[in-house]
Amino acid sequence: MLVGIVYIRFLNAGGFLSETDYKSDVHIITEKVKSEEPLLIEGFPGIGLVGNIASQQIIEELDMEYIGSIESRYFPPIAVLYEGVINMPVRIYENPDLNLIMVVSDIPINPSVSYDVSKALVDWAQSVNVKEIISIAGIATASEEPLVFGAATTEEMLERIKEKVEIFQMGTISGISGSIMAECFMRKLPAISLLGATQTQNPDPRAAAAVIKILNDLFDYSIDTESLIEQAEKIEVEMQKLAEDVRTTEQPSSTRKEFPMYG
Amino acid sequence: MLVGIVYIRFLNAGGFLSETDYKSDVHIITEKVKSEEPLLIEGFPGIGLVGNIASQQIIEELDMEYIGSIESRYFPPIAVLYEGVINMPVRIYENPDLNLIMVVSDIPINPSVSYDVSKALVDWAQSVNVKEIISIAGIATASEEPLVFGAATTEEMLERIKEKVEIFQMGTISGISGSIMAECFMRKLPAISLLGATQTQNPDPRAAAAVIKILNDLFDYSIDTESLIEQAEKIEVEMQKLAEDVRTTEQPSSTRKEFPMYG
Amino acid sequence: MLVGIVYIRFLNAGGFLSETDYKSDVHIITEKVKSEEPLLIEGFPGIGLVGNIASQQIIEELDMEYIGSIESRYFPPIAVLYEGVINMPVRIYENPDLNLIMVVSDIPINPSVSYDVSKALVDWAQSVNVKEIISIAGIATASEEPLVFGAATTEEMLERIKEKVEIFQMGTISGISGSIMAECFMRKLPAISLLGATQTQNPDPRAAAAVIKILNDLFDYSIDTESLIEQAEKIEVEMQKLAEDVRTTEQPSSTRKEFPMYG
Amino acid sequence: MLVGIVYIRFLNAGGFLSETDYKSDVHIITEKVKSEEPLLIEGFPGIGLVGNIASQQIIEELDMEYIGSIESRYFPPIAVLYEGVINMPVRIYENPDLNLIMVVSDIPINPSVSYDVSKALVDWAQSVNVKEIISIAGIATASEEPLVFGAATTEEMLERIKEKVEIFQMGTISGISGSIMAECFMRKLPAISLLGATQTQNPDPRAAAAVIKILNDLFDYSIDTESLIEQAEKIEVEMQKLAEDVRTTEQPSSTRKEFPMYG
Amino acid sequence: MLVGIVYIRFLNAGGFLSETDYKSDVHIITEKVKSEEPLLIEGFPGIGLVGNIASQQIIEELDMEYIGSIESRYFPPIAVLYEGVINMPVRIYENPDLNLIMVVSDIPINPSVSYDVSKALVDWAQSVNVKEIISIAGIATASEEPLVFGAATTEEMLERIKEKVEIFQMGTISGISGSIMAECFMRKLPAISLLGATQTQNPDPRAAAAVIKILNDLFDYSIDTESLIEQAEKIEVEMQKLAEDVRTTEQPSSTRKEFPMYG
């Protein structure tokens, strides 16, 4: 059962809702998490939309259940739709059998808000005993190979991915993904960054598929990537429309048809 | 009887006034609502001005009574006039016999304020036991047919409109209408979005009429749409003037003559 | 006697000072008002500077006494001068024999501040038992006739001006004048808006004279308008200089000679 | 002895430090003032830099002692240097034998901050029993004569300068100097504005000398103005460099060599 | 052991963590400092990147240990990487044997934030009993000689560098380095500013080497500068890439490969 902010003040005593407020401006509202010491994977839209394409595929393939959302006055005013039913643009899913939580976003997070959103997200993650965080994002490269670059907050975590990915030797990760990694580093919460190499600003399901293969390898998942590759052509067209729409959400009260990532 | 903010602090004990403050910056001040578990319909100006044209027609045709307004430091400094009498740009009306509350706005809500306004509106709606919310807005389409698209916060609500409207399969609703739907979804307050298809940025009373026909069907109203169609030509001219005026309200202390939506 | 903010905290108990703070950012500081249930007339500079030209003429012709000022961090940093003596740009005057209070401003109020200023002004007006407010402003028209348009917050107030002015049938009043009228409407404080028709952005003492004639008629004043018409030519030149100066007050610490409205 | 903000909280009880916070964002931190009912003269950089050129000359010629500074998050991040030693850009000096306090600034005060700075300064002035304030600034004129214009907050103060300066008949004083005069007027703290006429935006030590002559006359000082005139040529070159530097302080962490006003 | 903000609230009692919050928006989080009355040297990127090139060289050559970081919502959202391991962009290192603390930043500090960052840094420095601060930055000169300019907050400190550097006779130090010096001056915390002369906006390891030679002389360090000169060519290329990246961190969630300063 999902209950809004207004009620939480009274119902929190019952204990079946978890909520984390950061500076009263980023709110994470979910049903009670059932997983124990879960893995949390997050994917926000960045270059190539690698983060949210991969996350959406994982959510669908692992039959994950919607358990809540992140909302903020800092986010653009937007409701997303799937088959006529309203949902939130930043959503949280869970599969308790897999001890897995996913956070997926249809909207990019403005850099000026990344600090607050990452603090709120990691606060919440710690409050539900998340033991590790995987951040999925894209990275621009000149190479045409479907490489995945990796980085980690500790040597131990780095050891786990060393043989499976290209180690990101030196550089910076900026935006919400960088904020989350920095926040995990500061709190000593183990975290891995998986960056799918992409050559374009356009949606890149092939880069998302490359990241998912690494996850399958790391966690013994069997998430299908074939369908992702097959649908690549179709999704590329649709995602481009989403990107255009997101870019125009500053316009008041306009309404558009599109094909967003959804689960 | 309507009493301002300053007095409310002292008179609230009497209980005949309801007020909801959100972050002290959006204020909803009304007389005591008489309806029980009312339906609330809202229409803010967006594309085609479908929301406020439809709402204004409903208010007039159903003989609804003015009960209060929404005011905020975030709104442009503006008083609206009808036959020489001042009123507020965002108004609330009620018909207790129909258990119906209408919220209509003459001013567009800036996206940066949508979050606060929608929270304040849904807070207030819950405080007066609103059981369902209908959000009227426009949607841009290429088709010339007077279609109405629909979406809902729950499968049950979707069921009620399934046979009467085009289901909005996938996409986003942005602006104040999107914020209100997202807020209702989060709080599990049943809500329906009715989006009148329009082809232009100009006022579109025909799209408003199409939405009203759906409402007549859903709630057994007999709201006239003929007069709306007949007046379409005339109103189109007048609304265009309003739209121009609203665009220029940033100018300090200028005063203009126009023909706004009013009840 | 006039005492500043710092002292008020200690002297307020004595009761001879009235002060109204709105959100700590707009301050109205005056000597004790002697009038009982006074009329309050306000004139801020807008189109044609009708509001402050008319107000300044009333203050001079009715021998009104300076009793205080409105100050705010939101106002431009400016001191006005008359014959070598410093005064505030937004001033309050009183004539207790006439039960009349005037508020006159030499500076335009930024739309983003209108909300706070009008709330502070109407709060203060109610605190000194003002029974009615008249707002003087300009309105752009194509007609060359010296028309005065009128609007009111109630039917009763409208009745009083119906035969004397052109009723403002439909439209909007924006800026500080619109904010004050909306605020009065919300609080059910009777208020009338008198809008002198003007054709130009330049100072228009003839429009101010037309408004004063209506006030003479409404309240049995005998305020001279001949001198205003005679001085029209001269004042037009001077006011234009003020307008230019006000436009340039954003420059730090520049100082200019001019001929402002003053009493 | 001078002690920073952090310590003041603990040491204030000792009473040898005076501090005035305005809205926590403007801080005046000084050693204990020894003068009794002192005169306070202030000079901020404005047109012709008349205010700080004159103030710096007075500080040097009257052997005034540095007693503290004004600091604020609103000021540009800057340290000033003289012969290798760091100091603050807005400084306070005292000569207890003359019962005189000087406030001199090397940085212009942004108009949006003038309100807070003038309130903080006049608060502090009252806290150390300042009996009169003289504000030195420049005024743009077309005349080539070295005129000094004067204005005052009361008729009594005006009387004292009437025969010595050109009375500023009508106009406005904007910027920090205008804010301080308005603040003094509101609090009935006697104050005089001395405005040295200047024809250019460039540093004008001759205008500063003209103002100092008035001060010599008013207070029986014997401040040298010859050296100021002699150095005029040299200082003009150096001040221009300062003006250019101040204009470019928005650049992060750049460092420049220059010749600032200093004592 | 390093523990994040969330835990500190509970663990602070244990006393092994020091944290200084300034206005809740700049946070310094470190392990317990072991040095007694240490020297603190800071280097932020400014002209020629002299500050962070020199600081990074010192950290590496003196085998300093990472003990924590400065983080703020005001900083760009960024995580830095070295050999695949995440770290913070503003870092603090210690060598307890040398009683030395270093603060190095890979990101420039926006002037609007310099005030808060310098207050937080000096607060923290005082909380760990820092006895002296050295600020390293660049200074633009026309000369091709590898000069180092110096300034100090007191005559005593100036005496120590007088024979070793060019005394900065007159001028201003702006940006974070100027803020820190002004803050130290106000608090009477002894501080020296060492400004490596540079001719270009490009990274200038030779200017950094010149500053390090002064430090070697002042504190009997034997920090290698040869390797710095040798690597000059290579580092110039790499630093230019960092500078370009930092300039583009406003872009949401983009990720890049680069070669940042790191230890």
Short mmCIF file of C-alpha atoms in Angstrom, two decimals, chain C residues 20-250:
data_model
loop_
_atom_site.label_atom_id
_atom_site.label_comp_id
_atom_site.label_asym_id
_atom_site.label_seq_id
_atom_site.Cartn_x
_atom_site.Cartn_y
_atom_site.Cartn_z
CA THR C 20 3.37 46.64 10.23
CA ASP C 21 5.97 44.16 9.04
CA TYR C 22 5.21 41.83 6.20
CA LYS C 23 7.55 38.88 6.09
CA SER C 24 10.13 41.19 7.70
CA ASP C 25 10.84 42.69 4.29
CA VAL C 26 8.34 45.52 3.87
CA HIS C 27 8.16 47.99 6.74
CA ILE C 28 5.59 50.72 7.28
CA ILE C 29 6.73 53.16 9.94
CA THR C 30 4.57 56.13 10.88
CA GLU C 31 3.64 58.41 13.69
CA LYS C 32 0.36 57.59 15.39
CA VAL C 33 -2.56 58.06 12.98
CA LYS C 34 -5.08 60.60 14.35
CA SER C 35 -7.89 60.06 11.85
CA GLU C 36 -10.79 57.81 12.72
CA GLU C 37 -11.90 55.29 10.12
CA PRO C 38 -10.07 57.30 7.48
CA LEU C 39 -10.23 57.12 3.72
CA LEU C 40 -6.90 55.98 2.24
CA ILE C 41 -5.92 57.11 -1.27
CA GLU C 42 -2.81 55.66 -2.90
CA GLY C 43 -0.93 56.59 -6.05
CA PHE C 44 2.10 54.70 -7.32
CA PRO C 45 3.86 55.61 -10.57
CA GLY C 46 2.55 53.64 -13.54
CA ILE C 47 1.54 54.58 -17.07
CA GLY C 48 1.36 58.40 -17.40
CA LEU C 49 2.54 58.66 -13.77
CA VAL C 50 -1.18 59.35 -13.14
CA GLY C 51 -1.09 57.86 -9.64
CA ASN C 52 1.73 59.90 -8.14
CA ILE C 53 0.98 63.17 -10.00
CA ALA C 54 -2.59 63.11 -8.69
CA SER C 55 -1.52 62.06 -5.18
CA GLN C 56 1.16 64.73 -4.94
CA GLN C 57 -1.35 67.41 -6.00
CA ILE C 58 -3.85 66.22 -3.37
CA ILE C 59 -1.16 66.24 -0.65
CA GLU C 60 -0.17 69.81 -1.47
CA GLU C 61 -3.66 71.21 -1.99
CA LEU C 62 -5.08 69.61 1.17
CA ASP C 63 -2.09 70.67 3.34
CA MET C 64 -1.40 67.11 4.36
CA GLU C 65 1.25 66.32 6.95
CA TYR C 66 4.07 63.80 6.46
CA ILE C 67 3.63 60.97 8.99
CA GLY C 68 5.93 58.21 7.78
CA SER C 69 7.12 55.96 5.01
CA ILE C 70 7.22 52.47 3.55
CA GLU C 71 10.67 50.97 3.20
CA SER C 72 11.89 47.63 1.94
CA ARG C 73 15.00 45.80 0.87
CA TYR C 74 13.09 45.30 -2.36
CA PHE C 75 13.04 49.00 -3.20
CA PRO C 76 15.91 50.65 -5.12
CA PRO C 77 18.44 52.31 -2.75
CA ILE C 78 17.40 55.93 -3.09
CA ALA C 79 16.83 59.05 -1.00
CA VAL C 80 14.72 61.87 -2.43
CA LEU C 81 15.44 65.55 -1.84
CA TYR C 82 13.36 68.69 -1.66
CA GLU C 83 15.03 72.01 -0.97
CA GLY C 84 18.04 70.25 0.49
CA VAL C 85 16.15 68.05 2.94
CA ILE C 86 16.21 64.25 2.64
CA ASN C 87 13.03 62.19 2.53
CA MET C 88 11.90 58.65 1.65
CA PRO C 89 10.72 57.63 -1.83
CA VAL C 90 7.43 56.06 -0.60
CA ARG C 91 5.71 58.41 1.82
CA ILE C 92 2.54 58.54 3.91
CA TYR C 93 0.66 61.77 4.67
CA GLU C 94 -2.39 62.55 6.79
CA ASN C 95 -4.97 65.28 7.21
CA PRO C 96 -6.83 64.33 10.40
CA ASP C 97 -9.49 67.04 9.88
CA LEU C 98 -10.44 65.38 6.62
CA ASN C 99 -9.98 61.83 7.99
CA LEU C 100 -7.71 61.30 4.99
CA ILE C 101 -4.49 59.34 4.52
CA MET C 102 -2.44 59.50 1.32
CA VAL C 103 0.25 57.05 0.18
CA VAL C 104 2.45 58.38 -2.63
CA SER C 105 5.47 56.77 -4.27
CA ASP C 106 8.25 58.24 -6.39
CA ILE C 107 9.45 54.76 -7.37
CA PRO C 108 7.64 52.10 -9.38
CA ILE C 109 7.06 48.84 -7.52
CA ASN C 110 8.56 45.80 -9.23
CA PRO C 111 5.82 43.23 -10.07
CA SER C 112 7.71 40.55 -8.14
CA VAL C 113 7.31 42.67 -4.99
CA SER C 114 3.73 43.85 -5.54
CA TYR C 115 2.38 40.91 -3.57
CA ASP C 116 4.37 41.77 -0.43
CA VAL C 117 3.89 45.53 -0.69
CA SER C 118 0.13 45.30 -1.15
CA LYS C 119 -0.22 42.85 1.74
CA ALA C 120 1.86 45.14 3.98
CA LEU C 121 -0.11 48.23 2.91
CA VAL C 122 -3.54 46.67 3.43
CA ASP C 123 -2.42 45.10 6.73
CA TRP C 124 -1.38 48.55 7.90
CA ALA C 125 -4.56 50.14 6.56
CA GLN C 126 -6.66 47.71 8.55
CA SER C 127 -4.51 48.26 11.64
CA VAL C 128 -5.39 51.99 11.57
CA ASN C 129 -9.05 51.29 10.81
CA VAL C 130 -9.12 52.51 7.22
CA LYS C 131 -12.70 52.10 6.03
CA GLU C 132 -12.20 52.54 2.29
CA ILE C 133 -9.31 52.57 -0.18
CA ILE C 134 -9.09 54.51 -3.44
CA SER C 135 -6.40 53.36 -5.85
CA ILE C 136 -5.33 55.90 -8.49
CA ALA C 137 -3.57 54.67 -11.63
CA GLY C 138 -3.47 55.21 -15.37
CA ILE C 139 -5.00 53.21 -18.19
CA ALA C 140 -3.91 53.24 -21.81
CA THR C 141 -6.65 54.13 -24.26
CA ALA C 142 -6.80 55.23 -27.88
CA SER C 143 -9.42 57.92 -27.15
CA GLU C 144 -8.26 61.52 -26.73
CA GLU C 145 -11.06 62.30 -24.23
CA PRO C 146 -9.98 62.75 -20.57
CA LEU C 147 -11.99 59.71 -19.43
CA VAL C 148 -11.76 58.13 -15.98
CA PHE C 149 -12.50 54.41 -15.76
CA GLY C 150 -13.71 52.90 -12.51
CA ALA C 151 -13.99 49.53 -10.83
CA ALA C 152 -14.80 48.43 -7.28
CA THR C 153 -14.51 45.45 -4.98
CA THR C 154 -18.26 45.36 -4.23
CA GLU C 155 -21.54 46.22 -5.92
CA GLU C 156 -22.19 48.89 -3.25
CA MET C 157 -18.93 50.68 -4.00
CA LEU C 158 -19.59 50.35 -7.71
CA GLU C 159 -22.97 52.03 -7.21
CA ARG C 160 -21.26 55.14 -5.80
CA ILE C 161 -19.12 55.74 -8.89
CA LYS C 162 -21.50 54.38 -11.52
CA GLU C 163 -22.80 57.78 -12.67
CA LYS C 164 -19.48 59.58 -12.39
CA VAL C 165 -17.01 57.38 -14.30
CA GLU C 166 -16.83 54.94 -17.17
CA ILE C 167 -17.36 51.52 -15.66
CA PHE C 168 -14.41 49.23 -16.52
CA GLN C 169 -16.54 46.42 -17.99
CA MET C 170 -14.02 43.66 -18.33
CA GLY C 171 -10.28 43.21 -18.21
CA THR C 172 -7.41 43.15 -15.80
CA ILE C 173 -5.58 45.62 -13.56
CA SER C 174 -1.98 44.55 -13.17
CA GLY C 175 0.93 45.74 -11.05
CA ILE C 176 0.77 47.15 -7.54
CA SER C 177 -2.65 48.75 -8.16
CA GLY C 178 -4.09 45.38 -9.21
CA SER C 179 -2.50 43.67 -6.19
CA ILE C 180 -4.01 46.20 -3.78
CA MET C 181 -7.48 45.84 -5.32
CA ALA C 182 -7.27 42.02 -5.19
CA GLU C 183 -6.08 42.17 -1.58
CA CYS C 184 -9.00 44.45 -0.63
CA PHE C 185 -11.43 42.15 -2.45
CA MET C 186 -10.14 39.13 -0.52
CA ARG C 187 -10.45 40.91 2.82
CA LYS C 188 -13.80 42.53 1.96
CA LEU C 189 -12.26 45.97 2.55
CA PRO C 190 -14.31 48.33 0.30
CA ALA C 191 -12.10 49.75 -2.45
CA ILE C 192 -12.43 51.71 -5.67
CA SER C 193 -10.00 51.83 -8.57
CA LEU C 194 -9.91 55.11 -10.54
CA LEU C 195 -7.99 54.81 -13.78
CA GLY C 196 -7.18 58.00 -15.68
CA ALA C 197 -7.14 57.36 -19.41
CA THR C 198 -3.86 58.33 -21.03
CA GLN C 199 -2.44 57.97 -24.48
CA THR C 200 1.25 58.06 -23.76
CA GLN C 201 3.95 56.63 -21.53
CA ASN C 202 4.88 60.25 -20.66
CA PRO C 203 3.71 62.02 -17.49
CA ASP C 204 0.09 63.07 -18.00
CA PRO C 205 -1.10 65.71 -15.47
CA ARG C 206 -4.31 66.15 -17.45
CA ALA C 207 -5.25 62.52 -16.71
CA ALA C 208 -4.35 63.18 -13.06
CA ALA C 209 -6.59 66.27 -13.09
CA ALA C 210 -9.47 64.21 -14.49
CA VAL C 211 -9.14 61.73 -11.61
CA ILE C 212 -9.00 64.55 -9.03
CA LYS C 213 -12.24 65.99 -10.39
CA ILE C 214 -13.92 62.64 -9.68
CA LEU C 215 -12.53 62.70 -6.11
CA ASN C 216 -13.78 66.30 -5.66
CA ASP C 217 -17.20 65.09 -6.74
CA LEU C 218 -17.19 61.93 -4.60
CA PHE C 219 -15.87 63.44 -1.36
CA ASP C 220 -16.76 67.15 -1.63
CA TYR C 221 -13.12 68.17 -1.86
CA SER C 222 -12.16 71.39 -3.64
CA ILE C 223 -8.74 70.34 -4.85
CA ASP C 224 -7.44 72.73 -7.46
CA THR C 225 -6.91 71.17 -10.85
CA GLU C 226 -6.36 74.43 -12.76
CA SER C 227 -2.81 74.83 -11.46
CA LEU C 228 -2.20 71.22 -12.45
CA ILE C 229 -3.33 71.91 -16.00
CA GLU C 230 -1.36 75.17 -16.09
CA GLN C 231 1.76 73.48 -14.81
CA ALA C 232 1.19 70.56 -17.14
CA GLU C 233 3.68 71.72 -19.68
CA LYS C 234 6.38 72.40 -17.06
CA ILE C 235 5.78 69.25 -15.06
CA GLU C 236 5.81 67.14 -18.19
CA VAL C 237 9.40 68.16 -18.75
CA GLU C 238 10.41 67.56 -15.15
CA MET C 239 8.64 64.24 -14.76
CA GLN C 240 10.30 62.92 -17.84
CA LYS C 241 13.62 63.59 -16.13
CA LEU C 242 12.41 61.64 -13.07
CA ALA C 243 11.32 58.77 -15.25
CA GLU C 244 14.73 58.69 -16.84
CA ASP C 245 16.40 58.78 -13.45
CA VAL C 246 14.27 56.00 -12.01
CA ARG C 247 15.17 53.89 -15.01
CA THR C 248 18.86 54.32 -14.19
CA THR C 249 18.83 53.78 -10.42
CA GLU C 250 20.35 50.34 -10.94
#
